[in-house]
Short mmCIF file of C-alpha atoms and ligand atoms in Angstrom, two decimals:
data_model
loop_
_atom_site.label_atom_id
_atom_site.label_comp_id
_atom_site.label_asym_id
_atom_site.label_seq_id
_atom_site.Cartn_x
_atom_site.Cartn_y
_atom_site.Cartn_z
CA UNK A 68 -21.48 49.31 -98.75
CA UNK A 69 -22.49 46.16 -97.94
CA UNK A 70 -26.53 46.23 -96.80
CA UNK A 71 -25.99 43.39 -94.23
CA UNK A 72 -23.67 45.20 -92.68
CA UNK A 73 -26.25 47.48 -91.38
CA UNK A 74 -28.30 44.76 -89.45
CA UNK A 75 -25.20 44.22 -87.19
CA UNK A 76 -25.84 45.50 -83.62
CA UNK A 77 -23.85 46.91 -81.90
CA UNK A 78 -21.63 45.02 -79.24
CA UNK A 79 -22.38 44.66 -75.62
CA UNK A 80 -19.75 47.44 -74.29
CA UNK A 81 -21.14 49.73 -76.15
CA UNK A 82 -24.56 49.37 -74.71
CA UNK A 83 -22.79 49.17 -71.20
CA UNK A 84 -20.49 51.94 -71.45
CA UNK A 85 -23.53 53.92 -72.36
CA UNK A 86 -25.61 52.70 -69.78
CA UNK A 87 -22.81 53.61 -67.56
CA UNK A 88 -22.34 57.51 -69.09
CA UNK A 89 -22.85 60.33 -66.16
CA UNK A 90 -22.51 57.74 -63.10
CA UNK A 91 -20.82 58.66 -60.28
CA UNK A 92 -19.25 55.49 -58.67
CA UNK A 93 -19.36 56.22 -54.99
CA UNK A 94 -16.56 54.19 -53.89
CA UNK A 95 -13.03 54.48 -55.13
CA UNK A 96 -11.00 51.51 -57.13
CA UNK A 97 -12.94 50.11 -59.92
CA UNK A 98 -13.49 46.06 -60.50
CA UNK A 99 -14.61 45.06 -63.85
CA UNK A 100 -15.94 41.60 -63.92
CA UNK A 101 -17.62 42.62 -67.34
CA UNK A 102 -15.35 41.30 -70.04
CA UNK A 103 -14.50 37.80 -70.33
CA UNK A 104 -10.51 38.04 -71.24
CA UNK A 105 -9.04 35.98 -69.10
CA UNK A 106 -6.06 37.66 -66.65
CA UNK A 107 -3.99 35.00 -65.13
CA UNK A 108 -0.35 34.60 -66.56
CA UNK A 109 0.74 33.54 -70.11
CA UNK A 110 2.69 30.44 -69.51
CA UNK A 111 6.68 30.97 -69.51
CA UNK A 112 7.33 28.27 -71.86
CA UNK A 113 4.98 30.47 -74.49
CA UNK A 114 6.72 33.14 -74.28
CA UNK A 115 10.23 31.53 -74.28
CA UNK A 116 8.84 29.50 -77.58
CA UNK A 117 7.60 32.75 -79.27
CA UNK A 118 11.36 34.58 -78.33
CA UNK A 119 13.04 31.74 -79.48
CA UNK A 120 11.55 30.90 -83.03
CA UNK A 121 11.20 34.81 -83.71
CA UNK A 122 13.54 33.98 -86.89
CA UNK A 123 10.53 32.07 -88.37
CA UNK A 124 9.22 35.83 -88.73
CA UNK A 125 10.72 35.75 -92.48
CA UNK A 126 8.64 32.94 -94.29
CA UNK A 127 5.04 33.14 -95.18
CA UNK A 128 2.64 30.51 -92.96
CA UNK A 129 0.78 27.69 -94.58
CA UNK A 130 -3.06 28.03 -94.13
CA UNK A 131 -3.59 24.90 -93.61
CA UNK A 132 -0.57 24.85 -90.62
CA UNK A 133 2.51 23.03 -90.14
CA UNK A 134 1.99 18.86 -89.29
CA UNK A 135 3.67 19.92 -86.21
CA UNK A 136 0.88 21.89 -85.11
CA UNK A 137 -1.66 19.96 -86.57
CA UNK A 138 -0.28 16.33 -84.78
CA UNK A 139 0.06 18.25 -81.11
CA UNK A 140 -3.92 19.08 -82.15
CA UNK A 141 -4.79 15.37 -82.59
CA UNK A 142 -2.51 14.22 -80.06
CA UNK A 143 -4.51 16.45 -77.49
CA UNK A 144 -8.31 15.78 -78.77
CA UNK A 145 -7.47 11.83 -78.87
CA UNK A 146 -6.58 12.73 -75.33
CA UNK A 147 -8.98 14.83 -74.10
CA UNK A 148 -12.14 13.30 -75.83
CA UNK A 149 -10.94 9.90 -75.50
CA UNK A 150 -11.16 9.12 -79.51
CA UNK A 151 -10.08 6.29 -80.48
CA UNK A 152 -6.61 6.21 -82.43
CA UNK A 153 -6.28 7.38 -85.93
CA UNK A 154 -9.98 8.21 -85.57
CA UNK A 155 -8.62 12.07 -86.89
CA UNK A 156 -6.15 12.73 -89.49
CA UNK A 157 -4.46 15.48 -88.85
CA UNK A 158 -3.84 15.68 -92.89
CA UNK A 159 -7.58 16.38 -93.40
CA UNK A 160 -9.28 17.04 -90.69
CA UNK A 161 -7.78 19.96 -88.32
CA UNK A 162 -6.72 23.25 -89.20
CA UNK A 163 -5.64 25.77 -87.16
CA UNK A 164 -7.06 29.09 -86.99
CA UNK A 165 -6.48 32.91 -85.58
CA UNK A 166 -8.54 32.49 -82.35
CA UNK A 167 -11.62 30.93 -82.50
CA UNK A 168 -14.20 34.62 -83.00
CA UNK A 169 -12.87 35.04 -86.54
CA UNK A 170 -13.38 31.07 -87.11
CA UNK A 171 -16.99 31.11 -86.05
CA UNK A 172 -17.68 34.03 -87.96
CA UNK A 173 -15.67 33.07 -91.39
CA UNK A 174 -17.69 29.55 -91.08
CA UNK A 175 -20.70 30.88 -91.81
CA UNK A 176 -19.86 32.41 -95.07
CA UNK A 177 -17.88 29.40 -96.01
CA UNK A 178 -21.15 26.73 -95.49
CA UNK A 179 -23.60 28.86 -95.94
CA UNK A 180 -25.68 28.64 -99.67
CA UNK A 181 -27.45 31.97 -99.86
CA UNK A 182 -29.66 30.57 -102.97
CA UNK A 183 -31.58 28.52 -100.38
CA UNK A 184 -33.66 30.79 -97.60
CA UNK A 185 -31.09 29.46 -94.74
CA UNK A 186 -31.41 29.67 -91.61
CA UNK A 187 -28.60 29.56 -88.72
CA UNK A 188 -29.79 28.34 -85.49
CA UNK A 189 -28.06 29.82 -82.35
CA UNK A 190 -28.66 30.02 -78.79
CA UNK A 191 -30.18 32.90 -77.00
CA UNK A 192 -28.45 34.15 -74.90
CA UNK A 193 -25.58 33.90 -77.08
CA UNK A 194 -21.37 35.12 -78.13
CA UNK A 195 -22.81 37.85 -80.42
CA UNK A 196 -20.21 36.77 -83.54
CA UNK A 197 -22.55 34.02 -84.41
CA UNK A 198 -25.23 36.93 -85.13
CA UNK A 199 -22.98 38.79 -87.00
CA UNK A 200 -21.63 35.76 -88.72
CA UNK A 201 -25.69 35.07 -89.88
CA UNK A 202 -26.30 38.46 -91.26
CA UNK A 203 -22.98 38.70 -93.03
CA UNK A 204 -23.74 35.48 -94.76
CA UNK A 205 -26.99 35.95 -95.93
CA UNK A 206 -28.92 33.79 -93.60
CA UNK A 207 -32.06 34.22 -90.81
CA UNK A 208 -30.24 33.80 -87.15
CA UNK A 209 -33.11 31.81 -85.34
CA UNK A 210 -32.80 31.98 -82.02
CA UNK A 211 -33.30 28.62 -79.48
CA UNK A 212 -33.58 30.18 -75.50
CA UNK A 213 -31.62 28.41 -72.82
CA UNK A 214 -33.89 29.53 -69.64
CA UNK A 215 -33.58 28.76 -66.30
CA UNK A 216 -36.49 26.24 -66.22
CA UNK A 217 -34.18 24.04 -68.17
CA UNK A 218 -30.77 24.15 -66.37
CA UNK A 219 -29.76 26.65 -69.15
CA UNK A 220 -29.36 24.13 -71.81
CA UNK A 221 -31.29 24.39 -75.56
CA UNK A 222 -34.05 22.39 -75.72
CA UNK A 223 -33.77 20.86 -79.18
CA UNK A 224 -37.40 19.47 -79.20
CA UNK A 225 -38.54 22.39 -78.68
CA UNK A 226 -37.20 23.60 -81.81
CA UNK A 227 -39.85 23.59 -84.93
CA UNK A 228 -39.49 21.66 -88.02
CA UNK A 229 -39.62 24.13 -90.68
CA UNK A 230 -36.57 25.89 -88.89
CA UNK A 231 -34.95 22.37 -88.87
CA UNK A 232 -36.22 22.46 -92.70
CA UNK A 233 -34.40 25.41 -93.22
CA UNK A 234 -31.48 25.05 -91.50
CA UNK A 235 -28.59 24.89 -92.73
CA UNK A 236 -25.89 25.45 -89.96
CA UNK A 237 -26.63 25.47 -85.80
CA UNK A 238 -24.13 27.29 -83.16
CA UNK A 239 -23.62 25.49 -80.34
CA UNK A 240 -21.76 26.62 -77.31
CA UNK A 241 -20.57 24.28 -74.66
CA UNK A 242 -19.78 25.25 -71.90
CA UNK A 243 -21.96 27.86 -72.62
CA UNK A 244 -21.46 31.64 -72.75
CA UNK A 245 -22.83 33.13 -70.40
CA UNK A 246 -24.82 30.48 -68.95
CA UNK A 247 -21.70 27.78 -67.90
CA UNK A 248 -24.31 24.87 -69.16
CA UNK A 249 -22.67 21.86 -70.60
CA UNK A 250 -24.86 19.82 -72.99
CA UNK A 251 -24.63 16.07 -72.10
CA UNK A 252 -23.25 13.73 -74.45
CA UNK A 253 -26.89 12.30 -74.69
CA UNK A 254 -28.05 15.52 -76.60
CA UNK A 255 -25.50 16.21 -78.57
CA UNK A 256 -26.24 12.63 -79.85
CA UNK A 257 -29.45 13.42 -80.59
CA UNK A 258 -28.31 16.92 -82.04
CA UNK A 259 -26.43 14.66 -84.24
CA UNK A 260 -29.21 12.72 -85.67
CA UNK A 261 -31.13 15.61 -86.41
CA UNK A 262 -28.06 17.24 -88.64
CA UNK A 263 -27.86 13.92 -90.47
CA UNK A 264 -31.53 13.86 -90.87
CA UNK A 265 -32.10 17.31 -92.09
CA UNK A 266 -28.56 18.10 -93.72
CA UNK A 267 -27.12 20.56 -91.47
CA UNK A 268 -23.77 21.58 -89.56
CA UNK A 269 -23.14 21.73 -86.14
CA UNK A 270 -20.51 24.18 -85.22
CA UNK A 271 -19.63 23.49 -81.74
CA UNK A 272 -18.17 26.28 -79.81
CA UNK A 273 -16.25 24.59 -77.19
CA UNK A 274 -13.93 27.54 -76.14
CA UNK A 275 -14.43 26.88 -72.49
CA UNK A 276 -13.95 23.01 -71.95
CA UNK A 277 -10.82 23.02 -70.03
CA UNK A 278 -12.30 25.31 -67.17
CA UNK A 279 -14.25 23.16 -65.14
CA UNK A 280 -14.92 22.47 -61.77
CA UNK A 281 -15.21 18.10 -61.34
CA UNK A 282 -12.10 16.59 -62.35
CA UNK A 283 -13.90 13.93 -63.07
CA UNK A 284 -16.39 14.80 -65.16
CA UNK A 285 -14.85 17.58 -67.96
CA UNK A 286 -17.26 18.49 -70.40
CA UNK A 287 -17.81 16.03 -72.97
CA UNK A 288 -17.56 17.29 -76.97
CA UNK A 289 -19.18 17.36 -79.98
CA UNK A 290 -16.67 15.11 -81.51
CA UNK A 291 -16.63 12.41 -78.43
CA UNK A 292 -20.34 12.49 -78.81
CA UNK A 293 -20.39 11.02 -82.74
CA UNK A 294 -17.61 8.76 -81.58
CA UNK A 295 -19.97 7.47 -79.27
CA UNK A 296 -23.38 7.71 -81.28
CA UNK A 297 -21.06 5.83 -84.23
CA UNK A 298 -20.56 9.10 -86.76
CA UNK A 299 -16.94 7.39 -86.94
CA UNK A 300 -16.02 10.18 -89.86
CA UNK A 301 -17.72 13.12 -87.74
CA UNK A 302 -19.72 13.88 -90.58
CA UNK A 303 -21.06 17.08 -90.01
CA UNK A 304 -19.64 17.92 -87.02
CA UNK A 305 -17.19 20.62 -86.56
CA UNK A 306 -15.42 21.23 -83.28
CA UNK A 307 -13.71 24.94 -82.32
CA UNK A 308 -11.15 25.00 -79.78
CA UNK A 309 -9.22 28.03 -78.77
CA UNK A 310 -5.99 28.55 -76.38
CA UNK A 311 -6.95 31.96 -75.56
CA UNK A 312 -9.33 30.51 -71.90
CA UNK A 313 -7.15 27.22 -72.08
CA UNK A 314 -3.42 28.37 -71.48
CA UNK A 315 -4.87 32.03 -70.96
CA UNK A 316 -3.35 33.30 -74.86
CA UNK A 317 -5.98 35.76 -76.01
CA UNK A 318 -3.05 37.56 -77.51
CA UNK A 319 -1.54 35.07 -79.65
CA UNK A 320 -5.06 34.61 -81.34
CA UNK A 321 -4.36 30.84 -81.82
CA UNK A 322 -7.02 27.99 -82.21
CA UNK A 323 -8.43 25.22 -84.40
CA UNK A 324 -11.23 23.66 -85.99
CA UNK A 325 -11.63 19.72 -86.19
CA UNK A 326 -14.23 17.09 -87.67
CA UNK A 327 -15.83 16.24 -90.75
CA UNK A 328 -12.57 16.02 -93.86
CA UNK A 329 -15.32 17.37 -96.69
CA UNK A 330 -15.94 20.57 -94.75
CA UNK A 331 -12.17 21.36 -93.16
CA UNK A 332 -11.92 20.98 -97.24
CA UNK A 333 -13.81 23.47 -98.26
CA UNK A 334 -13.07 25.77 -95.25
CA UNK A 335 -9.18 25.68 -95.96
CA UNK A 336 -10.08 26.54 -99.72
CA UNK A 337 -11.78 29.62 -98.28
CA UNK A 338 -9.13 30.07 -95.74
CA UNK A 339 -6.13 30.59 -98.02
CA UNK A 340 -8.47 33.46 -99.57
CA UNK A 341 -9.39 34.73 -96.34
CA UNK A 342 -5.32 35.08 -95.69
CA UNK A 343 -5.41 34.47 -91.93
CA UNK A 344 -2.57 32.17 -91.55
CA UNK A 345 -1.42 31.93 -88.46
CA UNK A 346 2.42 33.08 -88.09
CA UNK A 347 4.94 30.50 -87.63
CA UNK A 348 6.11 31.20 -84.49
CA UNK A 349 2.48 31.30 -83.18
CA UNK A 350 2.56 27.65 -84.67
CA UNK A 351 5.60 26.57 -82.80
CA UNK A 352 4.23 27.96 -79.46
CA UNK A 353 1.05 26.73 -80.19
CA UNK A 354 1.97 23.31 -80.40
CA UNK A 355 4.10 23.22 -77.25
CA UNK A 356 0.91 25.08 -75.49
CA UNK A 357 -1.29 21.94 -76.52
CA UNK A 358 1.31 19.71 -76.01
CA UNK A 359 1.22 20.69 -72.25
CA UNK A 360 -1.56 20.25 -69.27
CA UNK A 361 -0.14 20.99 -66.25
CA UNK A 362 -0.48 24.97 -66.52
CA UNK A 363 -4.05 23.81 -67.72
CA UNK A 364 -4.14 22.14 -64.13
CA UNK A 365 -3.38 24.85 -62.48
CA UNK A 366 -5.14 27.38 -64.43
CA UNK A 367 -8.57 25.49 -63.48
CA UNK A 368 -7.36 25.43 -59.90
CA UNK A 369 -7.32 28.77 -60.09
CA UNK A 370 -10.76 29.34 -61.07
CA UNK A 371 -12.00 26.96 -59.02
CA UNK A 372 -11.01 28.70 -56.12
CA UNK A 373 -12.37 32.16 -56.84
CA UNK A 374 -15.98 29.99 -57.59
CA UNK A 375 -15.83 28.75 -54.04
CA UNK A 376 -14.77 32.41 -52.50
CA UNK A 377 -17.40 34.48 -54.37
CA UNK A 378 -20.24 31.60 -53.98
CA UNK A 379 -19.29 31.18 -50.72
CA UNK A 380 -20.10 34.98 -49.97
CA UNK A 381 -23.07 35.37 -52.38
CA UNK A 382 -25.24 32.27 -51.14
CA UNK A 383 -26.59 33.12 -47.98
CA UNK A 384 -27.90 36.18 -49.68
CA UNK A 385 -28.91 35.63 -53.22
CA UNK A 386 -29.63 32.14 -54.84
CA UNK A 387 -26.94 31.41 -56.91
CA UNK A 388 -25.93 28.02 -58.51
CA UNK A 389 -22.10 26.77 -59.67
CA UNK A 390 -22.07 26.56 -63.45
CA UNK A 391 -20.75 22.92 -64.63
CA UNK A 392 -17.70 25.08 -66.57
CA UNK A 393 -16.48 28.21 -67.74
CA UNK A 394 -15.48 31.10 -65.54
CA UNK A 395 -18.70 33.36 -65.83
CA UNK A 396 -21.40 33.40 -62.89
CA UNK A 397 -24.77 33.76 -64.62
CA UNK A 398 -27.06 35.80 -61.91
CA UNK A 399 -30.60 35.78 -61.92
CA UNK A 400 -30.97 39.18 -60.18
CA UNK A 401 -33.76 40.48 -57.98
CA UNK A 402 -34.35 43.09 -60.37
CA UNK A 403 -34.45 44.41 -63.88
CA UNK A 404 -30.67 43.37 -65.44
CA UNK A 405 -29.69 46.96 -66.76
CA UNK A 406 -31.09 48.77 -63.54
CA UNK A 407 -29.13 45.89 -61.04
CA UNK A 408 -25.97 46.80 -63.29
CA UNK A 409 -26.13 50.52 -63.60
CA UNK A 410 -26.92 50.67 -60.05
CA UNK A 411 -23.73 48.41 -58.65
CA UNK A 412 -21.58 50.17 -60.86
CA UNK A 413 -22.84 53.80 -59.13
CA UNK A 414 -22.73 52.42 -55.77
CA UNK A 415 -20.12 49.57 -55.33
CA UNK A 416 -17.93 50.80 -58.19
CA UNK A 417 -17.93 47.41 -59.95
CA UNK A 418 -18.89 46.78 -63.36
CA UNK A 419 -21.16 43.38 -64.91
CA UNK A 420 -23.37 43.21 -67.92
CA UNK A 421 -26.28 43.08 -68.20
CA UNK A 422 -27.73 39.66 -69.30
CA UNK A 423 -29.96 41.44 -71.96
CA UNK A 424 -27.10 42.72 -74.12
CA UNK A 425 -26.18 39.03 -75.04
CA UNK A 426 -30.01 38.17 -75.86
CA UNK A 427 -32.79 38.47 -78.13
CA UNK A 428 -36.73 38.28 -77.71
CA UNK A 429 -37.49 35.51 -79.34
CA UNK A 430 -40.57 33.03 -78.56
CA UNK A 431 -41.85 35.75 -76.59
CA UNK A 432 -39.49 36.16 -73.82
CA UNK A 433 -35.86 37.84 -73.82
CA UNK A 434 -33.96 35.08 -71.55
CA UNK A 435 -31.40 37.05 -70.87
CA UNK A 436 -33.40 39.77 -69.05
CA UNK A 437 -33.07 39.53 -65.45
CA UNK A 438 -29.40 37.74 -65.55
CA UNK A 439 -26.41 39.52 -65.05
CA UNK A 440 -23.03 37.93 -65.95
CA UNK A 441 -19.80 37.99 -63.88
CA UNK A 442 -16.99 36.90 -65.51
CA UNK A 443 -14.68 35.57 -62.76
CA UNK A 444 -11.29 36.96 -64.25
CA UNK A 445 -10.01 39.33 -61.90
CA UNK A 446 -7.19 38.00 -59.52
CA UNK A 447 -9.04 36.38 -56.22
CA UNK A 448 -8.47 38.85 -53.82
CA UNK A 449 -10.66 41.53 -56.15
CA UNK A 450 -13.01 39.09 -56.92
CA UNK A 451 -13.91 38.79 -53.59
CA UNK A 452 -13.73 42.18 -52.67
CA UNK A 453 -16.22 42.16 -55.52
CA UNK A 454 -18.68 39.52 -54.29
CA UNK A 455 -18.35 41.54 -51.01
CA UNK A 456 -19.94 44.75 -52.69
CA UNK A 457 -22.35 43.44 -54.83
CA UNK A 458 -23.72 41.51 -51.60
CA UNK A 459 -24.18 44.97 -49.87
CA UNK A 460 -25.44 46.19 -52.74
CA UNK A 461 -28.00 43.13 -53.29
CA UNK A 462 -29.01 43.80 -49.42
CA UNK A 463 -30.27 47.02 -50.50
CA UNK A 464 -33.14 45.76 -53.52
CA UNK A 465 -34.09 42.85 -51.47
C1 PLP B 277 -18.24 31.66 -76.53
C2 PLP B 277 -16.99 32.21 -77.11
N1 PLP B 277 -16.55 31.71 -78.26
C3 PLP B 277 -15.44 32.16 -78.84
C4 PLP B 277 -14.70 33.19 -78.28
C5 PLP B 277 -13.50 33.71 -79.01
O1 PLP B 277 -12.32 33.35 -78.42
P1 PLP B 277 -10.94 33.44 -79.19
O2 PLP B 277 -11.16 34.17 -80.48
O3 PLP B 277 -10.03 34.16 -78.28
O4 PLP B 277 -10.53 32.01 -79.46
C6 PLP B 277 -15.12 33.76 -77.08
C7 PLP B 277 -14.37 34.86 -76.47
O5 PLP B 277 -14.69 35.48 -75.51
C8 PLP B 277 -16.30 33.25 -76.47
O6 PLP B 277 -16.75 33.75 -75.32
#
């Protein structure tokens, strides 16, 4: 067997569901706001795609995607991120791929030169693939906190040369996961200088950027950022979008990566040995998903609602802030994470995780400890009657 394979840890649930082992809930009808899948409908104009084109189920995909897709992927980031025109080529610089988790993880052994001592940077707390995706590839997974005391964004000064020195590939996640941060378009520039100074890659994880909560102000993107900072041919930058949060599709596993041509190069050579195509009718209704905003619209309105209901009952008891996107609540409990969670879960029947199991110690301090995180997915009704019990339950530790 592989060795690395042993330094893997195991994931979240596992530590919850055994955290939760022997409880007695003592209220009937369980809420789970513990996974982040998202719950609202598929759109119908998905599923009629996918039952439409199911003849397409006889012909082996491209890796690299039909132009279809791959236009209705520019068409939508030119949109979104406000590039300018012909600024992508959807020729050499997009590729779709099977939901963004086995992306992010596949990336890493695709950049990463083992020969040289690397080192991935991540955040902490973190999406535990890009962990995984380290170890698996042979490199360190250096950890860069994202604490309270700074808004819950990574603090890129704070980060120490010889890691720069030895870095050969940073995760970035924005929005974040769990924390909802958005990093401004200021730091990304200045994340951008540093990769150009020090030769690495910034995978951006940008998975949540179409929940969000000011219409006027979506999250901005890697790629908008080197538009902006003038890294006209996104030269190490890679963007991952997925339409599993977007259009909620977790099922159809469909996404893309986008940015610098030399790198979607040598990704799609690893890709087509990989052999994680993505079928053609996934393609077809993949296109028309991107090709679409107003169930986008109305997804977000959605969310935005069940932030206002749930803060609305939370505030006057426990200090709780709005995150700029995404549809997790990132709680800074009263007391220790695991004890807050196990505790809810035995007396209000609902189920969060605790903020620990998606962190590491690192610079002496674990920043998820003392967090719990909510992920906002249940319809609005439960996730009120939710808010409602963890309230009483807070009312009992404070
Ligand atoms: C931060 C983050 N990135 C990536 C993913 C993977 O999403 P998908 O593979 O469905 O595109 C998730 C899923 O929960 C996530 O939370």
């Amino acid at each position: 067997m592989n060795p690395d394979l042993k330094q893997l840890q195991p994931y979240p649930f596992e530590k919850l569901n055994a955290l939760k082992d022997g409880c007695q809930p003592a209220v009937e009808k369980h809420i789970a706001l513990s996974i982040g899948e998202p719950k609202h409908d598929a759109p119908a104009f998905v599923l009629e795609s996918i039952s439409n084109n199911l003849d397409q189920i006889n012909r082996y995909p491209l890796t690299r995607g039909s132009i279809n897709l791959r236009s209705a992927i520019v068409n939508w980031l030119n949109t979104r991120f406000k590039l300018a025109d012909g600024a992508l080529d959807a020729e050499r610089q997009v590729l779709p791929v099977t939901g963004t988790r086995e992306a992010l993880f596949s990336f890493a052994q695709c950049l990463i030169d083992r020969e040289k001592d690397a080192v991935i940077l991540m955040p902490n707390p973190f999406y535990q693939i890009y962990e995984g995706a380290a170890y698996l590839s042979g490199a360190q997974p250096v950890f860069y906190n994202t604490v309270k005391e700074n808004n819950y964004l990574p603090d890129f000064d704070a980060i120490d040369e010889a890691s720069w020195q030895r870095c050969q590939l940073i995760y970035v996640c924005t929005p974040g996961n769990p924390t909802g941060s958005v990093i401004s378009k200021e730091q990304l520039c200045k994340l951008i200088e540093l990769s150009l100074k020090y030769d690495f890659v910034i995978a951006s994880d940008e998975c949540y950027s179409e929940i969000y909560f000011d219409d006027n102000n979506p999250p901005t993107g890697l790629l908008e950022a080197a538009q902006s900072c003038g890294n006209h041919s996104f030269k190490n930058c890679i963007v991952f979008h997925s339409l599993s949060k977007r259009s909620n599709l977790p099922g159809m596993r469909s996404g893309f990566v986008a940015g610098d041509a030399d790198i979607i190069k040598s990704f799609l050579l690893y890709r087509t040995y990989h052999g994680c195509a993505m079928p053609p009718v996934h393609q077809f209704a993949s296109a028309e998903a991107w090709n679409d905003e107003e169930h986008v619209i109305q997804n977000r309105a959605m969310y935005a609602q069940k932030f206002d209901a749930v803060i609305d009952i939370l505030s006057d008891t426990i200090s709780i802030t709005r995150p700029d996107a995404g549809f997790y609540l990132w709680l800074n409990t009263p007391n220790d994470d695991e004890t807050f969670a196990r505790d809810l879960y035995a007396q209000q029947n609902v189920t969060v995780l605790p903020g620990s199991y998606l962190s590491r110690e690192s610079e002496g301090i674990n920043p998820g400890k003392n967090h719990v995180r909510l992920a906002l997915v249940a319809p609005l009704e439960e996730c009120v009657t939710a808010a409602k019990r963890i309230k009483q339950y807070i009312q009992t530790i404070i």
